[in-house]
PDB file of N, CA and C in Angstrom:
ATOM      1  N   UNK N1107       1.769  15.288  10.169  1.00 87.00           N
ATOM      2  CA  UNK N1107       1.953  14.874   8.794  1.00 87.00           C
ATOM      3  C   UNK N1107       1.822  13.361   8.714  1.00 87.00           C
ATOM      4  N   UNK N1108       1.612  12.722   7.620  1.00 96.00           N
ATOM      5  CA  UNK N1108       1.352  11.377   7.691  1.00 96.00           C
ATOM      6  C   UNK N1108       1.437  11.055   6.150  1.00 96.00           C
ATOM      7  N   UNK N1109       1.648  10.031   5.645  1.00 97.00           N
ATOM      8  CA  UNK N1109       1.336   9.797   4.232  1.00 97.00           C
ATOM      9  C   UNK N1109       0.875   8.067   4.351  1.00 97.00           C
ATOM     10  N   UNK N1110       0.303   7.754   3.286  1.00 98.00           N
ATOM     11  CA  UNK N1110      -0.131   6.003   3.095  1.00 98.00           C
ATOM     12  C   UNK N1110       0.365   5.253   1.899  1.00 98.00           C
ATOM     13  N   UNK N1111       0.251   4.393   2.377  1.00 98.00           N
ATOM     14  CA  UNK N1111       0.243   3.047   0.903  1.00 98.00           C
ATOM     15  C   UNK N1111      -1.114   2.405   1.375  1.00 98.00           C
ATOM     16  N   UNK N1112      -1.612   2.641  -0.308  1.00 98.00           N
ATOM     17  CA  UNK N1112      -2.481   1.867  -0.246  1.00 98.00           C
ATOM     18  C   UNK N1112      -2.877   0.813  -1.455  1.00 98.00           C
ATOM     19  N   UNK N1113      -3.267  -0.638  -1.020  1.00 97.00           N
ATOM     20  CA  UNK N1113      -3.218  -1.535  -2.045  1.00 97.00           C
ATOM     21  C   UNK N1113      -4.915  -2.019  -1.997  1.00 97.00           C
ATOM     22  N   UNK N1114      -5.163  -1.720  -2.792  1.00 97.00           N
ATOM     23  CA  UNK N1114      -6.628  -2.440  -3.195  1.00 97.00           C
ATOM     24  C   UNK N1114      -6.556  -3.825  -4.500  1.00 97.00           C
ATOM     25  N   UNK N1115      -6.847  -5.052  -4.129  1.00 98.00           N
ATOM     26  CA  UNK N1115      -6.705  -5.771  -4.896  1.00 98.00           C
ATOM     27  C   UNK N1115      -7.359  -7.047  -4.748  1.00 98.00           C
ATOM     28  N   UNK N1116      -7.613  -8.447  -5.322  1.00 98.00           N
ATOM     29  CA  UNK N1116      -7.993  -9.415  -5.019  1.00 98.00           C
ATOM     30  C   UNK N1116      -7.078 -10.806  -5.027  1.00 98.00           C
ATOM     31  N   UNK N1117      -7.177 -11.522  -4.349  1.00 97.00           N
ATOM     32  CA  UNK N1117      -6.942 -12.773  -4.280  1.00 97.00           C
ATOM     33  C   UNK N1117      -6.651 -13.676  -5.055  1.00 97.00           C
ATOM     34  N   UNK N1118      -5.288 -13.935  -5.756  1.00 97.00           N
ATOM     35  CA  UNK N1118      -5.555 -14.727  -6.863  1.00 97.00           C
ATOM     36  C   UNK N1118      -5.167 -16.211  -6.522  1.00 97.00           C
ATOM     37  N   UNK N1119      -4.300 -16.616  -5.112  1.00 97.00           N
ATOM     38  CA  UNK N1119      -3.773 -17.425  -4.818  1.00 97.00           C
ATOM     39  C   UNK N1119      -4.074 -17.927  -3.539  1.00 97.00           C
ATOM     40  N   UNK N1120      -5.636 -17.853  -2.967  1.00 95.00           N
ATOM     41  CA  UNK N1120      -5.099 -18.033  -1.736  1.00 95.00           C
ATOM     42  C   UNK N1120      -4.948 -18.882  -1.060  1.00 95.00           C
ATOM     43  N   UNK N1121      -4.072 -20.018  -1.147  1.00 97.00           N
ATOM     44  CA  UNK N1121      -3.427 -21.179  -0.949  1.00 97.00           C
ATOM     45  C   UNK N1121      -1.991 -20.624  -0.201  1.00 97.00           C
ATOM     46  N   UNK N1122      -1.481 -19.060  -0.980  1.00 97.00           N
ATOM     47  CA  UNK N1122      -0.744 -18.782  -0.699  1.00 97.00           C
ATOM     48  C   UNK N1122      -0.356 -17.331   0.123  1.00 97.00           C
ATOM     49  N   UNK N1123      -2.095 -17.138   0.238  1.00 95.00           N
ATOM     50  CA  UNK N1123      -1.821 -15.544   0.803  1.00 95.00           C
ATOM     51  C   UNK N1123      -1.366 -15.529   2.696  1.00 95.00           C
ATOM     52  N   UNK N1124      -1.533 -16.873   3.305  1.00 94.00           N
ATOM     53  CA  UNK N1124      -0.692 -16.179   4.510  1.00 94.00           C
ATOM     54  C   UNK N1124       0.765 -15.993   4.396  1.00 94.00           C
ATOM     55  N   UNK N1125       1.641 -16.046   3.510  1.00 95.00           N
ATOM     56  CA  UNK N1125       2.922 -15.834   3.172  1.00 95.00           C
ATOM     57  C   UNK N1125       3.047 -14.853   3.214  1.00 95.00           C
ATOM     58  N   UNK N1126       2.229 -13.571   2.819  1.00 95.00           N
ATOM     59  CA  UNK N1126       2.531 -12.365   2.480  1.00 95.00           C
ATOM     60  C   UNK N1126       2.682 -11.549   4.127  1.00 95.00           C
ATOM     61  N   UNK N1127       2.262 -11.756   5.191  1.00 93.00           N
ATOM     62  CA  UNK N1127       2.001 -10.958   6.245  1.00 93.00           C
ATOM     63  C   UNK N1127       3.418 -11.202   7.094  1.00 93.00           C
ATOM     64  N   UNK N1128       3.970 -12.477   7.013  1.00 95.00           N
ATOM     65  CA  UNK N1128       4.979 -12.858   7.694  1.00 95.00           C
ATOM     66  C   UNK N1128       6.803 -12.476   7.136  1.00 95.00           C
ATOM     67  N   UNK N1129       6.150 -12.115   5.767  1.00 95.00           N
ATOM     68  CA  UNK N1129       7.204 -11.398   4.691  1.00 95.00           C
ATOM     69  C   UNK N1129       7.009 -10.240   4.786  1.00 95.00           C
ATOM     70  N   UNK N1130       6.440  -9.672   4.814  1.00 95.00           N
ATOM     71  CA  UNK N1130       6.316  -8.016   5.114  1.00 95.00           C
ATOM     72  C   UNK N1130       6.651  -7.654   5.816  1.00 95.00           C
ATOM     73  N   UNK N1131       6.617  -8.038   7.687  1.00 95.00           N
ATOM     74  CA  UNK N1131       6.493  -7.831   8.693  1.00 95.00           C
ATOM     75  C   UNK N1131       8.189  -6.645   8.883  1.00 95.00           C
ATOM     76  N   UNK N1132       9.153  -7.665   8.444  1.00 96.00           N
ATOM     77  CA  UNK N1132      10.502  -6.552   8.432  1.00 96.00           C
ATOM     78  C   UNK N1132      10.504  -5.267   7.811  1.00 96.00           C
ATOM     79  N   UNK N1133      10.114  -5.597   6.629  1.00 97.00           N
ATOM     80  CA  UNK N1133      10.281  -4.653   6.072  1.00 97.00           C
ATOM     81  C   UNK N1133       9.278  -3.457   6.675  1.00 97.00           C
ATOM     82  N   UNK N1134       7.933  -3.531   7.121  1.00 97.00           N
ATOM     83  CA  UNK N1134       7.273  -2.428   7.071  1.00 97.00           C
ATOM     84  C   UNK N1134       7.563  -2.127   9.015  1.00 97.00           C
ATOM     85  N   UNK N1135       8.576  -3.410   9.766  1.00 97.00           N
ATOM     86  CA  UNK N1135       9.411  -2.377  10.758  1.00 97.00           C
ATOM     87  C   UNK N1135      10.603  -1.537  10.246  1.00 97.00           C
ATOM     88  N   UNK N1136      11.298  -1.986   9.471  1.00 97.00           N
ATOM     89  CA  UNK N1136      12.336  -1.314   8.946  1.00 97.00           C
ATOM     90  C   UNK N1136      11.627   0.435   8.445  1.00 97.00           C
ATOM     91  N   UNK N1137      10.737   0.432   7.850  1.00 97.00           N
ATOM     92  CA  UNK N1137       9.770   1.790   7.702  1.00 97.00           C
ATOM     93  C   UNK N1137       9.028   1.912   8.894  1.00 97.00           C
ATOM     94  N   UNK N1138       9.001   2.055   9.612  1.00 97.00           N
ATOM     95  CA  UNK N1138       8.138   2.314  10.616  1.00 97.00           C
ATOM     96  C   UNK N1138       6.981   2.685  10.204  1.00 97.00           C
ATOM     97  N   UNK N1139       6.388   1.269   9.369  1.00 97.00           N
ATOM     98  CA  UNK N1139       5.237   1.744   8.846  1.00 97.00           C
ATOM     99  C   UNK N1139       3.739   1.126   9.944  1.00 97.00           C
ATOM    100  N   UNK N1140       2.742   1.379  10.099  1.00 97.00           N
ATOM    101  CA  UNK N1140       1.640   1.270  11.072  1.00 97.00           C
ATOM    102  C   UNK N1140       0.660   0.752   9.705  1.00 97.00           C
ATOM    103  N   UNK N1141       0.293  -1.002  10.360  1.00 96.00           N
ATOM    104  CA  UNK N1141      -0.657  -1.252   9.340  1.00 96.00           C
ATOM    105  C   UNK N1141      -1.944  -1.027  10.179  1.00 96.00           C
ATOM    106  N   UNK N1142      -2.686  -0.366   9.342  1.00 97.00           N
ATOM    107  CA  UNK N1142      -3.835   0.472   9.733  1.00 97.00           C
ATOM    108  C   UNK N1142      -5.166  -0.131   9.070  1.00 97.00           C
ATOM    109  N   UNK N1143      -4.841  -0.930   7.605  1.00 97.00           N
ATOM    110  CA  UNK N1143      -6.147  -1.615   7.388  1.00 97.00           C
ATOM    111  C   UNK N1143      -5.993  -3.096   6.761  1.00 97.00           C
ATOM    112  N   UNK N1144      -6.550  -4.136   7.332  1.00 95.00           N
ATOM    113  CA  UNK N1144      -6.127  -5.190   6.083  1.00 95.00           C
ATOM    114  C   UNK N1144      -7.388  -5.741   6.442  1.00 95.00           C
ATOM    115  N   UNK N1145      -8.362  -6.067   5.350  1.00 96.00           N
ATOM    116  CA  UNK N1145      -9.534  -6.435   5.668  1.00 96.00           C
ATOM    117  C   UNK N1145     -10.264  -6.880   4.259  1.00 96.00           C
ATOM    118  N   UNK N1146     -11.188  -7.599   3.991  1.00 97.00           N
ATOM    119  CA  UNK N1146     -12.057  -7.144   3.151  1.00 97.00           C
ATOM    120  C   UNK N1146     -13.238  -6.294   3.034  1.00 97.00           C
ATOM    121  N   UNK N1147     -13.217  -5.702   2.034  1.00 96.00           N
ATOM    122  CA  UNK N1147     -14.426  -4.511   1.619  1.00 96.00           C
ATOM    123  C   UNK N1147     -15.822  -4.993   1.112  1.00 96.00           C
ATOM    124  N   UNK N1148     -16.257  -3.369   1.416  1.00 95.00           N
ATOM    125  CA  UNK N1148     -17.838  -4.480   0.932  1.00 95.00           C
ATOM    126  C   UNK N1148     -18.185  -3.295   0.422  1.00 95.00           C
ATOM    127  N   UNK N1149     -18.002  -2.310  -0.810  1.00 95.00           N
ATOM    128  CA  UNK N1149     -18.651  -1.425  -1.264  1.00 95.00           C
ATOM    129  C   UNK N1149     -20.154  -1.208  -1.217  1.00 95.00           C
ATOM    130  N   UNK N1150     -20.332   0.170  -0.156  1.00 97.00           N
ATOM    131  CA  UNK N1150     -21.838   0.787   0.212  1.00 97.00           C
ATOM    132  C   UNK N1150     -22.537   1.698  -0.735  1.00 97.00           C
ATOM    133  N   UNK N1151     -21.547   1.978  -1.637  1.00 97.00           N
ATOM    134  CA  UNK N1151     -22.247   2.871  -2.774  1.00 97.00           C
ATOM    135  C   UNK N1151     -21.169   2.571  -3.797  1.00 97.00           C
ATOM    136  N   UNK N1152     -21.562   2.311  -5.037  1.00 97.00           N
ATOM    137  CA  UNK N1152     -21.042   2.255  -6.510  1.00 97.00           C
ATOM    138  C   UNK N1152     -20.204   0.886  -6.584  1.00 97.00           C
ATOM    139  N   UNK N1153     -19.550   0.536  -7.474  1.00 96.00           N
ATOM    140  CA  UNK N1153     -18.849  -0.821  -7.580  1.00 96.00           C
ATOM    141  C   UNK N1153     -17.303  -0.826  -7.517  1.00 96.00           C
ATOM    142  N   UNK N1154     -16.623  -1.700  -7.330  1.00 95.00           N
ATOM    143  CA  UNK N1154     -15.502  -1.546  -7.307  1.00 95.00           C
ATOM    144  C   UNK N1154     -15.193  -3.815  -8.072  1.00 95.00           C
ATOM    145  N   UNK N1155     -13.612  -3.665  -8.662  1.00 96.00           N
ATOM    146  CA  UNK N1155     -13.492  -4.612  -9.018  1.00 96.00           C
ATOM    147  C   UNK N1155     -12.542  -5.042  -8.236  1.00 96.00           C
ATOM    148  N   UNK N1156     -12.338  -4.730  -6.627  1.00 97.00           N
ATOM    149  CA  UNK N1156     -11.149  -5.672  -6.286  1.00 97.00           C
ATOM    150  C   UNK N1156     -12.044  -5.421  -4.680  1.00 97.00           C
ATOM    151  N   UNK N1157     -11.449  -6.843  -4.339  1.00 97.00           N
ATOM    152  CA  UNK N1157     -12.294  -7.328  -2.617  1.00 97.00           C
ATOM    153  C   UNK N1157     -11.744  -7.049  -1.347  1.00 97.00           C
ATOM    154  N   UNK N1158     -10.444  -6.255  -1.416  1.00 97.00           N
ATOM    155  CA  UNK N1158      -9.791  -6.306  -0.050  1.00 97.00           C
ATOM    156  C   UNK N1158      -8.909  -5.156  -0.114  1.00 97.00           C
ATOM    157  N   UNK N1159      -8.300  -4.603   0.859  1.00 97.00           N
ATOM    158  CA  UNK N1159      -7.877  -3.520   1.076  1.00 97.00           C
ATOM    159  C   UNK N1159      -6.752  -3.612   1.878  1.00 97.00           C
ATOM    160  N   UNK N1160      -5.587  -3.199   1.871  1.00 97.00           N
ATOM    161  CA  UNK N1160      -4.326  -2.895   3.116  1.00 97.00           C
ATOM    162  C   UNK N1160      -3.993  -1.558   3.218  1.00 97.00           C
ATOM    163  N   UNK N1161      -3.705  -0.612   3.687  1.00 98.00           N
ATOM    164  CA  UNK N1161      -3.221   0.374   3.884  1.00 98.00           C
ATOM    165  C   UNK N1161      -2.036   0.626   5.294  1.00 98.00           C
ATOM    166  N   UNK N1162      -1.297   0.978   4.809  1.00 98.00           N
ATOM    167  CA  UNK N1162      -0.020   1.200   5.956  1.00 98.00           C
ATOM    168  C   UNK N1162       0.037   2.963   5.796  1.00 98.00           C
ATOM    169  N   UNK N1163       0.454   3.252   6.949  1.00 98.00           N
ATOM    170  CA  UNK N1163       0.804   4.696   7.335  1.00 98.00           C
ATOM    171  C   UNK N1163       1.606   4.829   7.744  1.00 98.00           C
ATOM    172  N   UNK N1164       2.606   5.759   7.373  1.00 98.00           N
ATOM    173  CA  UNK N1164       3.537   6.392   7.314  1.00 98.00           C
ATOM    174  C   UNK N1164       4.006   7.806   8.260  1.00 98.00           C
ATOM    175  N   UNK N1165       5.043   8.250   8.480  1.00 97.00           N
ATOM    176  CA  UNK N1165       5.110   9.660   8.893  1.00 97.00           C
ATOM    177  C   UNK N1165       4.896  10.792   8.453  1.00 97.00           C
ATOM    178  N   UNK N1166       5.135  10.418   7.264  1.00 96.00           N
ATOM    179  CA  UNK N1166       5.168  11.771   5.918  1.00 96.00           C
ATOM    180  C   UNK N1166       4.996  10.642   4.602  1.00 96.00           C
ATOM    181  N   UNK N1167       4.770  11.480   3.453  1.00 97.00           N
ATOM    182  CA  UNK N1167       4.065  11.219   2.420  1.00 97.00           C
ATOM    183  C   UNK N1167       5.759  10.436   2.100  1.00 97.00           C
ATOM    184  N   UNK N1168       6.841  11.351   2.268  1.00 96.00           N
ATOM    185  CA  UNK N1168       8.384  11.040   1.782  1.00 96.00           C
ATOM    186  C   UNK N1168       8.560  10.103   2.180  1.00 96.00           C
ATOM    187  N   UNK N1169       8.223   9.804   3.369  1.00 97.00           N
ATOM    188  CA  UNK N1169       8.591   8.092   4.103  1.00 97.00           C
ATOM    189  C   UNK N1169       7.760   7.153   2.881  1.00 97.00           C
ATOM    190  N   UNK N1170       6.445   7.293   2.970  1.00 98.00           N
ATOM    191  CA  UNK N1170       5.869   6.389   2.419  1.00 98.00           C
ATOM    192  C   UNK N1170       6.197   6.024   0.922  1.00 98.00           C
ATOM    193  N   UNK N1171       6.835   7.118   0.072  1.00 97.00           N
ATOM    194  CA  UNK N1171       6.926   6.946  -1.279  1.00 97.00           C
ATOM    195  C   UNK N1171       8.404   6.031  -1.491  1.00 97.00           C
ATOM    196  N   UNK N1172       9.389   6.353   0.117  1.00 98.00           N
ATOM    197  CA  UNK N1172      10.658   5.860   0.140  1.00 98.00           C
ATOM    198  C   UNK N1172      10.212   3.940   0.026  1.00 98.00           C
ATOM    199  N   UNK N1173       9.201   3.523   1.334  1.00 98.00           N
ATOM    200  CA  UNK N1173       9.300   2.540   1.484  1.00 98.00           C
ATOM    201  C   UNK N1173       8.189   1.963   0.041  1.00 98.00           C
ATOM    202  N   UNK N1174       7.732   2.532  -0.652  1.00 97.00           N
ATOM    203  CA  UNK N1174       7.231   1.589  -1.292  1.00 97.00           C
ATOM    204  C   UNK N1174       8.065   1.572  -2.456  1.00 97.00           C
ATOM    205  N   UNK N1175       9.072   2.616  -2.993  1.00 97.00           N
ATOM    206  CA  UNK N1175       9.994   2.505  -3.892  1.00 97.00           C
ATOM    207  C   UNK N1175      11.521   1.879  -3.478  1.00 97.00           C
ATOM    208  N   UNK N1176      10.883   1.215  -2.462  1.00 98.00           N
ATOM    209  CA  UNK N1176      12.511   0.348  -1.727  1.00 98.00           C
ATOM    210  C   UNK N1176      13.021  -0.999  -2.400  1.00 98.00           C
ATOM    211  N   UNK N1177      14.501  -1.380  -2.389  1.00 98.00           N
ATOM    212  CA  UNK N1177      14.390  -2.623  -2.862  1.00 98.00           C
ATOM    213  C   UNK N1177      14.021  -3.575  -2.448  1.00 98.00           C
ATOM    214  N   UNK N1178      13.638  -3.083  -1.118  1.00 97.00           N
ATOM    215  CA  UNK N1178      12.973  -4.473  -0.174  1.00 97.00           C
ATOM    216  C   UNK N1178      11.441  -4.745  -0.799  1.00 97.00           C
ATOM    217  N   UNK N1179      10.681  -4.004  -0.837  1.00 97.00           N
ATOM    218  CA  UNK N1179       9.364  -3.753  -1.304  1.00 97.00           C
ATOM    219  C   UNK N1179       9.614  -4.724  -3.038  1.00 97.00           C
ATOM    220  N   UNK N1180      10.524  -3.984  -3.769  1.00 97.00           N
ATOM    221  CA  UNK N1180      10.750  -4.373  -5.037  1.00 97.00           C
ATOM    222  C   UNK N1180      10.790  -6.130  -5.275  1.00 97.00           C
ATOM    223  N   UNK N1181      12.209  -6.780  -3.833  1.00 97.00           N
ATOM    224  CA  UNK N1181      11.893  -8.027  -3.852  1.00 97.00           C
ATOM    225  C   UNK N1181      10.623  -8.589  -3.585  1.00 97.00           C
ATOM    226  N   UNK N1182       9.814  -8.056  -2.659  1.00 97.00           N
ATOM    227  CA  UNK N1182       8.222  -8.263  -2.212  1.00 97.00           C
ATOM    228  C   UNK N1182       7.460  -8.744  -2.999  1.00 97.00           C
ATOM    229  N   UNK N1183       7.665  -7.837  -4.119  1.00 96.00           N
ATOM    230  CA  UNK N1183       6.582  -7.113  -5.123  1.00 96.00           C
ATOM    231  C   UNK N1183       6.642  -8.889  -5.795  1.00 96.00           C
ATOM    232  N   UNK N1184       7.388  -9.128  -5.940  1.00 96.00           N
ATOM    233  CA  UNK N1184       7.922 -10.241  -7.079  1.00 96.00           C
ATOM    234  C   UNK N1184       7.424 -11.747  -6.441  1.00 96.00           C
ATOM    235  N   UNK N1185       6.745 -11.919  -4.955  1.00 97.00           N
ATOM    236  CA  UNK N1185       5.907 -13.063  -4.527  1.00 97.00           C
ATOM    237  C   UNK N1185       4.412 -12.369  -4.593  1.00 97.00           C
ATOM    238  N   UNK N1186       4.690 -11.247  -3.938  1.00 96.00           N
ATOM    239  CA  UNK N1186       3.248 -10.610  -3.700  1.00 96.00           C
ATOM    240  C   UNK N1186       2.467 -10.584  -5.142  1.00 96.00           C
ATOM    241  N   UNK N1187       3.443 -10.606  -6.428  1.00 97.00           N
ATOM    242  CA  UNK N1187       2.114 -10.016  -7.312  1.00 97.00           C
ATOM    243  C   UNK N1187       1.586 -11.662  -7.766  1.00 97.00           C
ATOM    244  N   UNK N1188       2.394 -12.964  -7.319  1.00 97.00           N
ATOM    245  CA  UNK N1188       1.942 -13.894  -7.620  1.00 97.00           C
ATOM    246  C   UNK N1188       0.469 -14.406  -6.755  1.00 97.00           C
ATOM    247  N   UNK N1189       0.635 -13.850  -5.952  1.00 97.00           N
ATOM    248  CA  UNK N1189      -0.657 -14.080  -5.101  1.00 97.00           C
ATOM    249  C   UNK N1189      -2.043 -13.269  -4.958  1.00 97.00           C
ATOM    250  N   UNK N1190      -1.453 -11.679  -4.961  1.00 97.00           N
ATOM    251  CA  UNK N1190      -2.713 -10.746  -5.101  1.00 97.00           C
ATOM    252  C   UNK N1190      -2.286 -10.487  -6.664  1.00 97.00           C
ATOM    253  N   UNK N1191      -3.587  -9.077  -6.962  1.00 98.00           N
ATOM    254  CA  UNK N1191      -3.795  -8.549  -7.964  1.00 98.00           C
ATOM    255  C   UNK N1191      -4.591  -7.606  -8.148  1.00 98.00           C
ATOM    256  N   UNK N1192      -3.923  -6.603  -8.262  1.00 97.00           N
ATOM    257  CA  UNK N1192      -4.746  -5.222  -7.788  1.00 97.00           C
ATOM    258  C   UNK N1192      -3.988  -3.940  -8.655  1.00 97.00           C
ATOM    259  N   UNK N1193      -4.388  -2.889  -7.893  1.00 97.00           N
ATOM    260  CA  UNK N1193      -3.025  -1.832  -7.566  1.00 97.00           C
ATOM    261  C   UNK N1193      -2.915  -0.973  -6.340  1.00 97.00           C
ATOM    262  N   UNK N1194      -1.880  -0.128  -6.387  1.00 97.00           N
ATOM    263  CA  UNK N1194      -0.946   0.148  -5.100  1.00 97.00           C
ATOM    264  C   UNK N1194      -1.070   1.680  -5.614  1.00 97.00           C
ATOM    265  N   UNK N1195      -1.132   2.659  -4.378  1.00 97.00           N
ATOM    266  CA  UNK N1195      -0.745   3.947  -4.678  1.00 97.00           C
ATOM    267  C   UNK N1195      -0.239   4.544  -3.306  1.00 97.00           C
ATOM    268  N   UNK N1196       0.384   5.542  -3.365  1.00 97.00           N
ATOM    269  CA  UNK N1196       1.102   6.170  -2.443  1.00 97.00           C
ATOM    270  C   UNK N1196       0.183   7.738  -2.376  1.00 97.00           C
ATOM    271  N   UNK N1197      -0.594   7.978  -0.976  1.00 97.00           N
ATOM    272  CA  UNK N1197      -1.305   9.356  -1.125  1.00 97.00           C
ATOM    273  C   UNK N1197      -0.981  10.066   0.234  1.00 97.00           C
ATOM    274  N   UNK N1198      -0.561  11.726   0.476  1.00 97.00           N
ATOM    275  CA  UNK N1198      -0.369  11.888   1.141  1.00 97.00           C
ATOM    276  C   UNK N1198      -1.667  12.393   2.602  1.00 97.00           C
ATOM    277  N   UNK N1199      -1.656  12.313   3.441  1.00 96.00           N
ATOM    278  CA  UNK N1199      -2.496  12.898   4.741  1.00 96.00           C
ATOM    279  C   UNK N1199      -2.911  14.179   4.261  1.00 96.00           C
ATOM    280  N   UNK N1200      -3.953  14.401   5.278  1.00 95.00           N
ATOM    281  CA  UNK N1200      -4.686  15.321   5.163  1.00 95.00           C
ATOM    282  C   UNK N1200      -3.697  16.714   5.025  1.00 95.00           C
ATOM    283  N   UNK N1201      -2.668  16.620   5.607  1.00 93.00           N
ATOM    284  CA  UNK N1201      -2.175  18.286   5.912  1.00 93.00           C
ATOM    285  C   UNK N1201      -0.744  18.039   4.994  1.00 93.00           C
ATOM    286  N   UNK N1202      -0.311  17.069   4.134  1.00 93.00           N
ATOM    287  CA  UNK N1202       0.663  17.399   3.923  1.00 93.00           C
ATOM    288  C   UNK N1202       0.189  17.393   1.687  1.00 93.00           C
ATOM    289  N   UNK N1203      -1.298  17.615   1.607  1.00 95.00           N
ATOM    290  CA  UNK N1203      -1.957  17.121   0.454  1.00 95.00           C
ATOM    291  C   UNK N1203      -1.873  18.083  -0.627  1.00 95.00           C
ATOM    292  N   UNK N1204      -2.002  19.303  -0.149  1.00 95.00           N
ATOM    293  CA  UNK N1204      -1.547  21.022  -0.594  1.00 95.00           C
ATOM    294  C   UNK N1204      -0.406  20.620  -1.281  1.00 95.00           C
ATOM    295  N   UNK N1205       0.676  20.533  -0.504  1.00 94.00           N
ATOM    296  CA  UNK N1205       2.230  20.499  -0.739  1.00 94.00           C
ATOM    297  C   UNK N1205       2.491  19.477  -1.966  1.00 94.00           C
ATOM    298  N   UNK N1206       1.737  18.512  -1.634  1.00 95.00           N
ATOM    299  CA  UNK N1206       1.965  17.384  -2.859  1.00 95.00           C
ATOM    300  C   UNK N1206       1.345  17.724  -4.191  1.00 95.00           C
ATOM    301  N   UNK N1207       0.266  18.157  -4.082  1.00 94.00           N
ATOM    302  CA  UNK N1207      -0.350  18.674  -5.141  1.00 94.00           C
ATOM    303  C   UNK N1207       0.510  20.230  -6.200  1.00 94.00           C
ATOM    304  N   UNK N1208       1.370  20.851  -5.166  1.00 95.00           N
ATOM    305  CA  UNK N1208       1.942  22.021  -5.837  1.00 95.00           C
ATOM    306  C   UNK N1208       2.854  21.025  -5.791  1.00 95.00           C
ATOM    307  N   UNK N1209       3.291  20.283  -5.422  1.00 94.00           N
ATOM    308  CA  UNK N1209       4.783  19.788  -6.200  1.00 94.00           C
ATOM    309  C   UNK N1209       4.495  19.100  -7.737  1.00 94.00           C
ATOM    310  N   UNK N1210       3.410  19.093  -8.266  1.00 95.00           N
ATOM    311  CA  UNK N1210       3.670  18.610  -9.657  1.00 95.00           C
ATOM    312  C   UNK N1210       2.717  17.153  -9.267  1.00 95.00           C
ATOM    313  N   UNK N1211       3.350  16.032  -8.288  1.00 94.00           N
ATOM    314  CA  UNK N1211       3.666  14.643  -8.142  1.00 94.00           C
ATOM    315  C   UNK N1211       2.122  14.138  -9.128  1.00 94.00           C
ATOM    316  N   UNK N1212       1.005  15.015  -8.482  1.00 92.00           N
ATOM    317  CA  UNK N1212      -0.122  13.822  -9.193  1.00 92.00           C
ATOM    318  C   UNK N1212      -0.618  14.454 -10.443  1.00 92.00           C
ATOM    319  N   UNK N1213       0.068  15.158 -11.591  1.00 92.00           N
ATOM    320  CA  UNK N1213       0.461  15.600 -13.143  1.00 92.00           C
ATOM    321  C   UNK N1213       0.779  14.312 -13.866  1.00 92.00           C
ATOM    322  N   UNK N1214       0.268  14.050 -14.971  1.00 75.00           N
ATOM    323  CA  UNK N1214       0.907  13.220 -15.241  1.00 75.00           C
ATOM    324  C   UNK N1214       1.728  13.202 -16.496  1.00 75.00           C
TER     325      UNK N1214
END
């Protein structure tokens, strides 16, 4: 089982974006979260309006929805959105995607 956060967004500050990696770092040990992508993108087919990508992985979809609805994340949120600008979603792994889908979660 596995679940992600994933943030697609761009750069609005970056004077100030190495701040964000050294601020995170607790918190996403405190989740035992595995950062798995931080990079910029280069769309191979169709367009997209934001340049870079992070994704962290999780154990389960529940971990991941815990740590991004945490108050640690919440204080985060409040430097991080001064610097990026994007959005964030929480999706679960391949095998736990069934389950999420009969639970209602992506209804809106």
């Amino acid at each position: 089982m596995a679940g992600y956060v994933l943030h697609h967004y761009n750069i609005i500050d970056r004077s100030r974006v190495g701040e964000l990696g050294p601020m995170s770092l607790p918190i996403l040990e405190k989740y035992d979260a595995e950062l798995v992508i931080s990079s910029p993108i280069k769309p191979l087919k169709g367009t997209t309006a934001y340049s870079n990508m992070v994704v962290y992985k999780f154990e389960s979809f529940t971990a991941a929805l815990e740590f991004y609805h945490s108050s640690e994340m919440a204080e985060f949120a409040i430097i991080r959105d001064q610097i990026i600008d994007g959005f964030a979603t929480v999706i679960p792994g391949h095998s736990e995607t069934e389950d999420v889908i009969n639970s209602g979660y992506f209804q809106s």
